[in-house]
Tab-separated table of C-alpha atoms in Angstrom:
chain	number	residue	atom	x	y	z
M	1	MET	CA	99.759	93.743	113.519
M	2	PHE	CA	102.930	93.129	111.514
M	3	ALA	CA	103.430	96.061	109.115
M	4	ASP	CA	104.992	94.893	105.859
M	5	ARG	CA	103.325	97.426	103.562
M	6	ALA	CA	102.940	101.209	103.728
M	7	LYS	CA	102.084	104.143	101.494
M	8	ILE	CA	103.863	107.455	102.017
M	9	TYR	CA	104.367	110.830	100.332
M	10	VAL	CA	107.900	112.207	99.912
M	11	ARG	CA	109.097	115.596	98.697
M	12	SER	CA	112.623	116.861	98.183
M	13	GLY	CA	113.571	120.408	99.095
M	14	LYS	CA	113.055	123.351	96.720
M	15	GLY	CA	116.148	125.232	95.652
M	16	GLY	CA	116.509	128.724	97.088
M	17	ASP	CA	115.987	131.700	94.768
M	18	GLY	CA	118.875	133.824	93.639
M	19	HIS	CA	118.909	137.350	95.082
M	20	VAL	CA	118.780	140.724	93.321
M	21	SER	CA	120.813	143.418	95.059
M	22	PHE	CA	123.528	146.014	94.366
M	23	ARG	CA	126.580	147.054	96.297
M	24	ARG	CA	125.802	150.202	98.282
M	25	GLU	CA	128.618	151.669	100.350
M	26	LYS	CA	129.800	155.116	101.290
M	27	TYR	CA	131.684	156.657	98.413
M	28	VAL	CA	130.476	153.827	96.125
M	29	PRO	CA	127.121	155.160	94.931
M	30	ASN	CA	126.866	152.963	91.861
M	31	GLY	CA	128.242	149.591	92.952
M	32	GLY	CA	127.736	146.515	90.835
M	33	PRO	CA	125.342	143.605	91.427
M	34	ASP	CA	126.055	141.509	94.532
M	35	GLY	CA	123.025	139.193	94.775
M	36	GLY	CA	123.966	135.793	96.203
M	37	ASP	CA	122.961	132.352	94.949
M	38	GLY	CA	120.206	130.309	96.537
M	39	GLY	CA	121.049	127.147	98.466
M	40	CYS	CA	120.236	123.676	97.132
M	41	GLY	CA	117.215	121.856	98.493
M	42	GLY	CA	117.629	118.738	100.596
M	43	SER	CA	117.388	115.287	99.020
M	44	ILE	CA	115.295	112.278	100.054
M	45	ILE	CA	117.620	109.351	100.775
M	46	LEU	CA	116.804	105.730	101.660
M	47	GLU	CA	119.108	103.726	103.942
M	48	VAL	CA	119.005	100.141	105.169
M	49	ASP	CA	118.861	99.726	108.950
M	50	GLU	CA	119.610	96.148	110.056
M	51	GLY	CA	117.862	96.837	113.360
M	52	LEU	CA	114.463	97.268	111.693
M	53	ASN	CA	112.194	94.391	110.667
M	54	THR	CA	108.848	96.090	110.009
M	55	LEU	CA	107.474	99.232	108.343
M	56	THR	CA	105.475	100.235	111.416
M	57	ASP	CA	106.927	103.758	111.577
M	58	TYR	CA	105.617	104.517	108.092
M	59	ARG	CA	102.105	103.514	109.088
M	60	HIS	CA	101.983	106.332	111.650
M	61	THR	CA	103.772	109.099	109.743
M	62	ARG	CA	102.986	109.290	106.046
M	63	ASN	CA	104.378	112.652	104.848
M	64	TYR	CA	108.114	113.263	104.556
M	65	ARG	CA	109.665	116.508	103.305
M	66	ALA	CA	113.315	117.482	103.004
M	67	GLU	CA	114.300	121.036	103.892
M	68	ASP	CA	114.139	123.798	101.274
M	69	GLY	CA	117.273	125.707	100.362
M	70	GLN	CA	117.494	129.271	101.645
M	71	ASN	CA	117.295	132.218	99.274
M	72	GLY	CA	120.465	134.084	98.391
M	73	GLY	CA	121.261	137.347	100.181
M	74	LYS	CA	123.040	140.646	99.766
M	75	ARG	CA	126.795	141.003	99.493
M	76	ASN	CA	127.173	137.761	97.538
M	77	CYS	CA	125.851	135.739	100.477
M	78	ARG	CA	124.861	132.268	99.360
M	79	GLY	CA	121.774	130.707	100.880
M	80	LYS	CA	122.169	127.710	103.181
M	81	ASN	CA	121.567	124.275	101.646
M	82	GLY	CA	118.507	122.424	102.874
M	83	ALA	CA	119.132	119.360	105.058
M	84	ASP	CA	118.723	115.940	103.459
M	85	LEU	CA	116.045	113.649	104.870
M	86	VAL	CA	117.210	110.051	105.420
M	87	LEU	CA	114.500	107.384	105.653
M	88	LYS	CA	115.583	104.169	107.407
M	89	VAL	CA	114.052	100.943	106.081
M	90	PRO	CA	114.474	97.232	106.909
M	91	PRO	CA	116.640	95.125	104.588
M	92	GLY	CA	114.508	93.642	101.835
M	93	THR	CA	112.205	96.649	101.435
M	94	VAL	CA	111.056	97.218	97.861
M	95	ILE	CA	110.165	100.819	96.990
M	96	LYS	CA	107.555	101.328	94.254
M	97	GLU	CA	105.824	104.268	92.603
M	98	ALA	CA	102.363	104.063	94.168
M	99	GLU	CA	100.151	104.525	91.121
M	100	SER	CA	101.920	102.257	88.640
M	101	GLU	CA	103.448	99.951	91.313
M	102	LYS	CA	106.649	99.911	89.272
M	103	VAL	CA	109.830	99.187	91.225
M	104	ILE	CA	112.052	102.184	91.956
M	105	THR	CA	114.613	100.342	94.076
M	106	ASP	CA	115.083	97.159	96.081
M	107	MET	CA	116.895	97.819	99.362
M	108	SER	CA	118.658	94.476	99.554
M	109	GLY	CA	121.990	92.942	98.613
M	110	GLU	CA	124.639	95.612	98.145
M	111	ASN	CA	122.075	98.395	97.800
M	112	ARG	CA	122.402	99.980	101.249
M	113	ARG	CA	121.833	103.637	100.346
M	114	PHE	CA	119.743	105.105	97.531
M	115	VAL	CA	119.165	108.756	96.615
M	116	LEU	CA	115.468	108.757	95.776
M	117	LEU	CA	114.798	112.428	95.004
M	118	VAL	CA	117.513	115.022	94.481
M	119	GLY	CA	116.790	118.448	95.926
M	120	GLY	CA	116.276	121.397	93.602
M	121	ARG	CA	119.376	123.341	92.610
M	122	GLY	CA	119.663	126.867	93.980
M	123	GLY	CA	119.134	129.788	91.589
M	124	SER	CA	121.937	132.119	90.566
M	125	GLY	CA	122.009	135.657	91.971
M	126	ASN	CA	122.057	138.722	89.734
M	127	GLN	CA	125.851	139.014	90.070
M	128	HIS	CA	126.118	136.243	87.431
M	129	TYR	CA	124.201	138.184	84.803
M	130	ALA	CA	126.318	141.326	84.562
M	131	THR	CA	127.774	141.931	81.111
M	132	SER	CA	129.554	144.789	79.398
M	133	THR	CA	126.244	146.003	78.051
M	134	MET	CA	124.084	145.076	81.051
M	135	GLN	CA	125.999	146.145	84.154
M	136	ALA	CA	123.000	146.381	86.474
M	137	PRO	CA	120.857	143.250	85.892
M	138	LYS	CA	117.638	143.407	87.877
M	139	TYR	CA	116.768	139.752	87.666
M	140	ALA	CA	118.009	136.519	89.239
M	141	GLN	CA	117.342	132.859	88.640
M	142	PRO	CA	114.644	131.143	90.729
M	143	GLY	CA	115.551	127.906	92.489
M	144	GLN	CA	114.576	124.610	90.892
M	145	PRO	CA	111.260	123.245	92.164
M	146	ALA	CA	110.924	120.415	94.641
M	147	ARG	CA	110.231	116.901	93.407
M	148	GLU	CA	107.563	114.708	94.915
M	149	LEU	CA	106.428	111.111	94.772
M	150	ASN	CA	103.797	108.862	96.286
M	151	LEU	CA	105.506	105.644	97.297
M	152	LEU	CA	104.394	102.115	98.024
M	153	MET	CA	106.792	100.341	100.395
M	154	GLU	CA	106.722	96.547	100.575
M	155	LEU	CA	108.866	94.411	102.858
M	156	LYS	CA	109.807	91.095	101.249
M	157	VAL	CA	111.818	89.084	103.765
M	158	ILE	CA	115.224	87.779	102.747
M	159	ALA	CA	115.471	84.030	103.297
M	160	ASP	CA	116.983	81.065	101.453
M	161	VAL	CA	114.079	78.735	102.154
M	162	GLY	CA	110.348	79.389	102.305
M	163	LEU	CA	108.183	77.226	104.552
M	164	ALA	CA	104.824	76.751	102.843
M	165	GLY	CA	101.783	75.032	104.239
M	166	PHE	CA	98.180	75.414	105.236
M	167	PRO	CA	97.371	76.659	108.757
M	168	ASN	CA	98.080	74.371	111.690
M	169	VAL	CA	100.301	71.853	109.885
M	170	GLY	CA	103.213	72.463	112.284
M	171	LYS	CA	105.351	75.088	110.576
M	172	SER	CA	105.941	77.126	113.724
M	173	THR	CA	106.823	73.999	115.722
M	174	PHE	CA	109.235	72.973	112.957
M	175	LEU	CA	110.932	76.380	112.953
M	176	THR	CA	111.289	76.261	116.731
M	177	LYS	CA	112.916	72.823	116.485
M	178	ILE	CA	115.464	73.716	113.779
M	179	SER	CA	116.519	77.205	114.862
M	180	ASN	CA	116.585	79.730	117.669
M	181	ALA	CA	113.410	81.416	116.388
M	182	ARG	CA	110.588	81.386	118.903
M	183	PRO	CA	107.272	81.988	117.154
M	184	LYS	CA	104.060	81.656	119.131
M	185	VAL	CA	102.771	78.108	118.903
M	186	ALA	CA	99.205	77.089	119.677
M	187	ASN	CA	96.517	74.877	118.214
M	188	TYR	CA	94.621	77.628	116.411
M	189	HIS	CA	94.241	78.451	112.757
M	190	PHE	CA	96.305	81.436	111.622
M	191	THR	CA	98.427	81.362	114.771
M	192	THR	CA	101.358	82.765	112.779
M	193	LEU	CA	100.380	86.339	112.001
M	194	ASN	CA	103.923	87.555	111.377
M	195	PRO	CA	106.734	86.196	109.213
M	196	HIS	CA	109.416	84.525	111.318
M	197	LEU	CA	112.999	83.979	110.225
M	198	GLY	CA	115.054	81.148	111.644
M	199	VAL	CA	118.767	80.518	111.113
M	200	VAL	CA	119.619	76.836	110.685
M	201	ASP	CA	123.133	75.768	111.740
M	202	LEU	CA	124.419	72.454	110.370
M	203	GLU	CA	127.508	70.450	111.309
M	204	ASP	CA	130.021	70.238	108.462
M	205	ALA	CA	127.729	72.249	106.171
M	206	LYS	CA	126.803	75.845	105.529
M	207	GLY	CA	123.733	77.093	107.371
M	208	PHE	CA	120.726	78.821	105.813
M	209	VAL	CA	117.764	81.031	106.662
M	210	VAL	CA	114.196	79.708	106.730
M	211	ALA	CA	111.112	81.940	106.582
M	212	ASP	CA	107.909	80.727	108.202
M	213	ILE	CA	105.123	82.828	106.729
M	214	PRO	CA	101.370	83.006	107.518
M	215	GLY	CA	99.485	79.953	106.266
M	216	LEU	CA	97.814	79.746	102.895
M	217	ILE	CA	94.152	79.244	102.144
M	218	GLU	CA	92.278	78.780	98.888
M	219	GLY	CA	92.257	82.034	96.923
M	220	ALA	CA	95.391	83.433	98.563
M	221	SER	CA	96.735	84.653	95.212
M	222	GLN	CA	93.619	86.837	94.909
M	223	GLY	CA	94.340	88.388	98.308
M	224	ILE	CA	91.987	86.260	100.401
M	225	GLY	CA	93.007	85.671	104.015
M	226	LEU	CA	96.616	85.981	105.136
M	227	GLY	CA	98.012	84.125	102.162
M	228	PHE	CA	98.692	87.273	100.143
M	229	GLN	CA	101.264	88.392	102.714
M	230	PHE	CA	102.778	84.928	102.564
M	231	LEU	CA	103.149	85.044	98.814
M	232	ARG	CA	104.840	88.446	98.917
M	233	HIS	CA	107.463	87.224	101.354
M	234	ILE	CA	108.321	83.999	99.553
M	235	GLU	CA	109.402	85.809	96.377
M	236	ARG	CA	113.103	85.865	97.321
M	237	THR	CA	113.425	82.240	98.461
M	238	LYS	CA	115.445	79.703	96.443
M	239	VAL	CA	113.856	76.491	97.806
M	240	ILE	CA	110.352	75.794	99.075
M	241	ILE	CA	109.530	73.278	101.808
M	242	HIS	CA	105.922	72.155	101.550
M	243	MET	CA	104.783	71.077	104.998
M	244	VAL	CA	101.670	68.919	105.194
M	245	ASP	CA	99.815	67.110	107.948
M	246	ALA	CA	100.516	63.536	106.850
M	247	ALA	CA	98.280	62.201	109.622
M	248	GLY	CA	95.286	64.142	108.328
M	249	SER	CA	94.525	65.071	111.931
M	250	GLU	CA	92.103	67.800	110.836
M	251	GLY	CA	90.508	65.896	108.003
M	252	ARG	CA	92.669	67.477	105.273
M	253	ASP	CA	94.086	65.492	102.360
M	254	PRO	CA	97.881	66.121	102.226
M	255	VAL	CA	98.087	65.358	98.487
M	256	ALA	CA	95.317	67.837	97.711
M	257	ASP	CA	97.023	70.416	99.937
M	258	ILE	CA	100.257	70.239	97.901
M	259	TYR	CA	98.374	70.769	94.654
M	260	ALA	CA	96.359	73.629	96.171
M	261	ILE	CA	99.498	75.415	97.384
M	262	ASN	CA	101.226	75.019	94.028
M	263	LYS	CA	98.133	76.366	92.299
M	264	GLU	CA	98.231	79.501	94.468
M	265	LEU	CA	101.954	79.924	93.753
M	266	GLU	CA	101.369	79.548	90.010
M	267	ASN	CA	98.512	82.070	90.045
M	268	TYR	CA	100.618	84.593	91.952
M	269	ASN	CA	103.967	84.135	90.192
M	270	GLY	CA	104.813	81.204	87.954
M	271	ASP	CA	108.522	81.669	88.584
M	272	ILE	CA	108.039	80.905	92.279
M	273	ALA	CA	106.033	77.755	91.527
M	274	ARG	CA	108.916	76.423	89.420
M	275	ARG	CA	111.543	76.716	92.140
M	276	PRO	CA	112.964	73.519	93.716
M	277	GLN	CA	110.581	71.936	96.227
M	278	VAL	CA	110.649	69.267	98.909
M	279	ILE	CA	107.757	67.880	100.935
M	280	ALA	CA	107.965	67.610	104.721
M	281	ALA	CA	105.290	65.069	105.705
M	282	ASN	CA	104.779	66.175	109.297
M	283	LYS	CA	102.964	64.685	112.312
M	284	THR	CA	104.080	61.119	111.605
M	285	ASP	CA	103.970	60.598	115.380
M	286	MET	CA	100.162	60.892	115.097
M	287	ILE	CA	99.801	58.227	112.404
M	288	TYR	CA	98.429	55.135	114.068
M	289	GLY	CA	98.646	51.709	112.486
M	290	GLY	CA	101.933	52.522	110.674
M	291	GLU	CA	102.957	55.454	108.507
M	292	ASP	CA	103.466	53.437	105.342
M	293	GLY	CA	100.007	54.227	103.955
M	294	PRO	CA	99.915	58.056	103.851
M	295	ILE	CA	103.678	58.439	103.282
M	296	LYS	CA	103.665	55.871	100.477
M	297	ARG	CA	100.785	57.707	98.832
M	298	LEU	CA	102.677	61.032	98.950
M	299	LYS	CA	105.840	59.459	97.549
M	300	GLU	CA	104.023	57.693	94.718
M	301	GLU	CA	102.298	60.956	93.779
M	302	PHE	CA	105.201	63.420	93.913
M	303	GLU	CA	108.578	61.673	93.728
M	304	PRO	CA	108.069	60.694	90.058
M	305	LYS	CA	107.691	64.476	89.504
M	306	GLY	CA	111.109	65.059	91.084
M	307	ILE	CA	109.805	66.262	94.477
M	308	ARG	CA	111.279	64.285	97.387
M	309	VAL	CA	109.116	63.390	100.388
M	310	TYR	CA	110.598	63.292	103.913
M	311	PRO	CA	108.476	61.895	106.759
M	312	ILE	CA	109.162	63.941	109.899
M	313	SER	CA	107.838	64.803	113.320
M	314	ALA	CA	108.478	68.455	114.152
M	315	LEU	CA	107.490	67.683	117.748
M	316	SER	CA	109.942	64.844	118.401
M	317	GLY	CA	112.542	65.794	115.800
M	318	LYS	CA	112.334	62.493	113.926
M	319	GLY	CA	113.543	62.826	110.323
M	320	VAL	CA	114.245	66.577	110.654
M	321	ARG	CA	118.034	66.280	110.379
M	322	GLU	CA	117.847	64.304	107.132
M	323	LEU	CA	115.440	66.879	105.653
M	324	LEU	CA	117.693	69.821	106.530
M	325	TYR	CA	120.782	68.270	104.942
M	326	TYR	CA	118.809	67.544	101.781
M	327	VAL	CA	117.641	71.170	101.684
M	328	ARG	CA	121.278	72.254	101.995
M	329	GLU	CA	122.134	70.078	98.967
M	330	MET	CA	119.278	71.695	97.019
M	331	LEU	CA	120.558	75.177	97.893
M	332	ASP	CA	124.073	74.240	96.775
M	333	GLN	CA	122.684	73.356	93.350
M	334	THR	CA	120.709	76.584	92.880
M	335	ASP	CA	121.856	79.905	91.492
M	336	HIS	CA	123.512	81.807	94.344
M	337	THR	CA	122.696	85.205	92.878
M	338	PRO	CA	120.370	86.975	95.364
M	339	VAL	CA	116.852	87.709	94.177
M	340	VAL	CA	116.799	91.476	93.644
M	341	PHE	CA	113.930	93.226	91.906
M	342	GLU	CA	115.030	95.270	88.903
M	343	GLN	CA	114.312	98.977	88.668
M	344	GLU	CA	111.324	99.772	86.455
M	345	TYR	CA	110.605	103.402	87.368
M	346	PHE	CA	113.253	106.113	87.201
M	347	PRO	CA	112.364	109.258	89.173
M	348	GLU	CA	115.276	111.221	87.697
M	349	TYR	CA	113.724	110.650	84.273
M	350	MET	CA	110.007	110.569	84.967
M	351	LEU	CA	110.015	113.845	86.854
M	352	GLN	CA	111.648	115.762	84.015
M	353	VAL	CA	108.423	116.218	82.027
M	354	SER	CA	107.775	119.928	81.503
M	355	ASP	CA	105.608	122.280	79.499
M	356	GLU	CA	108.520	123.471	77.384
M	357	PRO	CA	107.557	123.601	73.691
M	358	PHE	CA	108.772	121.376	70.912
M	359	THR	CA	108.410	121.471	67.138
M	360	VAL	CA	107.911	118.778	64.514
M	361	THR	CA	108.883	119.730	60.947
M	362	TYR	CA	109.665	117.871	57.726
M	363	ASP	CA	113.020	118.297	55.984
M	364	GLU	CA	112.174	117.648	52.312
M	365	GLY	CA	115.816	117.758	51.279
M	366	LYS	CA	116.760	114.842	53.516
M	367	ASN	CA	113.308	113.214	53.664
M	368	GLU	CA	113.364	113.297	57.463
M	369	PHE	CA	111.054	114.452	60.209
M	370	VAL	CA	112.878	116.809	62.574
M	371	VAL	CA	111.933	117.093	66.260
M	372	GLU	CA	113.458	119.964	68.257
M	373	GLY	CA	112.899	121.752	71.504
M	374	PRO	CA	114.549	122.311	74.914
M	375	ARG	CA	112.804	119.370	76.563
M	376	ILE	CA	114.033	117.038	73.798
M	377	GLU	CA	117.587	118.315	74.122
M	378	LYS	CA	117.542	117.880	77.900
M	379	MET	CA	116.135	114.363	77.672
M	380	LEU	CA	118.804	113.247	75.207
M	381	GLY	CA	121.427	114.765	77.498
M	382	TYR	CA	120.602	112.599	80.510
M	383	THR	CA	119.441	109.386	78.795
M	384	ASN	CA	121.756	106.522	77.849
M	385	LEU	CA	120.170	105.254	74.635
M	386	ASP	CA	122.689	102.403	74.408
M	387	SER	CA	121.078	100.662	77.400
M	388	GLU	CA	117.795	98.787	77.138
M	389	LYS	CA	116.311	100.696	80.093
M	390	GLY	CA	117.392	104.032	78.692
M	391	PHE	CA	115.904	103.304	75.262
M	392	THR	CA	112.648	102.092	76.858
M	393	PHE	CA	112.461	105.357	78.794
M	394	PHE	CA	113.155	107.262	75.560
M	395	GLN	CA	110.187	105.565	73.868
M	396	ASN	CA	107.909	106.235	76.852
M	397	PHE	CA	109.076	109.860	76.917
M	398	LEU	CA	108.105	110.386	73.274
M	399	LYS	CA	104.685	108.891	73.917
M	400	SER	CA	103.872	110.582	77.244
M	401	ASN	CA	104.941	114.035	76.010
M	402	GLY	CA	102.752	113.866	72.909
M	403	ILE	CA	105.670	113.774	70.481
M	404	LEU	CA	104.595	110.540	68.789
M	405	ALA	CA	101.064	111.890	68.438
M	406	GLU	CA	102.421	115.051	66.794
M	407	LEU	CA	104.546	113.001	64.386
M	408	GLU	CA	101.497	110.977	63.389
M	409	LYS	CA	99.517	114.180	62.973
M	410	ASN	CA	102.204	115.326	60.520
M	411	GLY	CA	101.751	112.165	58.442
M	412	ILE	CA	104.687	109.991	59.512
M	413	GLN	CA	104.619	106.412	58.216
M	414	GLU	CA	106.392	103.248	59.340
M	415	GLY	CA	109.991	103.218	58.150
M	416	ASP	CA	110.269	107.030	57.979
M	417	THR	CA	113.298	108.639	59.606
M	418	VAL	CA	113.125	110.956	62.619
M	419	ARG	CA	116.060	113.250	63.449
M	420	MET	CA	116.659	114.732	66.894
M	421	TYR	CA	119.793	116.783	67.489
M	422	GLY	CA	122.110	114.686	65.332
M	423	LEU	CA	120.498	111.354	66.167
M	424	SER	CA	118.347	109.586	63.592
M	425	PHE	CA	115.768	106.845	64.217
M	426	ASP	CA	113.443	104.809	62.050
M	427	TYR	CA	109.793	105.114	63.084
M	428	TYR	CA	107.833	101.921	63.808
M	429	LYS	CA	104.624	101.529	65.774
């Protein structure tokens, strides 16, 4: 079974603890502190591997942990850093936080390497805490804790053109004819269980990649049958080829099939349904008594809507060349920016929530609510409030940490001013 979805657990390494020790040598009975620092924990890193095309490995092994940093030692010996753990994924893999299903990163385009979880920093040994008044500190800093996440990995194939159609309309035969892809072809429903990519080479024109995905059925957008996998993989495509059985060899109505497929696309993602489309009216070699009837009906129904209809025979190759050159023209007119899913979940921010206290007070002299505390100060230190994403995180941080609730408990009203370490904001629900 083709594995295009997996759930895994990842954990970065814990930082090593700083060490408490004192120099003890002959003739030096009262040496100073010499506790070494702990080593940093290993990070979890994602890397694209062009040789992979499924997520099978992550179906068998689900827990991944980077190495912890070693504790510091005597004589200022620093602990060894924990080894990073590099997870190889196929190009086009989208990494999400499992519970919210928000995108963390999309491993496509120029994003070839992504540091998912940074290992904990090692703690400082007691040598760092000696002062003129405290020359024998008996404490050291513990290493920072490990970070962990439950991930949902989804492979969304990278192709210029998506080949849509109900089962057994000839998509696999078409892909075999136009490219070097060799999918299994047989006269059974749901023959294509795996996505297949084919590279189309054209004379005097730039080639493109076509994805043949498992066939759709009614209710695919609700996860029925194999259609849900199909819909996931078509998200990156720029142009959609609707392939229908123009001959109606299995009793299906090709016009109704086009509307049914578009309905499933609209239900799943309206943006996909609005992408440029062309209809490949296949199996014209099986239309007896002339192809004018069914082809004319398709053209009269869809060409006034701006969707061209090309009669073809994937078996004999009739009409295929004309269709491919038209698809190339469509691609030339589309936005060439690759479809990359924007980051919605930021582990470096989300994992910073702590139990550190905060206070909410009211400054009567300035008529402002004042919010202070170490967690607030840290958050403002690593958040870029000038960016839309950073400000959205800031708002979510205030809500998830109970700060907004505390402000409301203290009687804040819309339009009141909130001050946090030199920054002032107007409060609105």
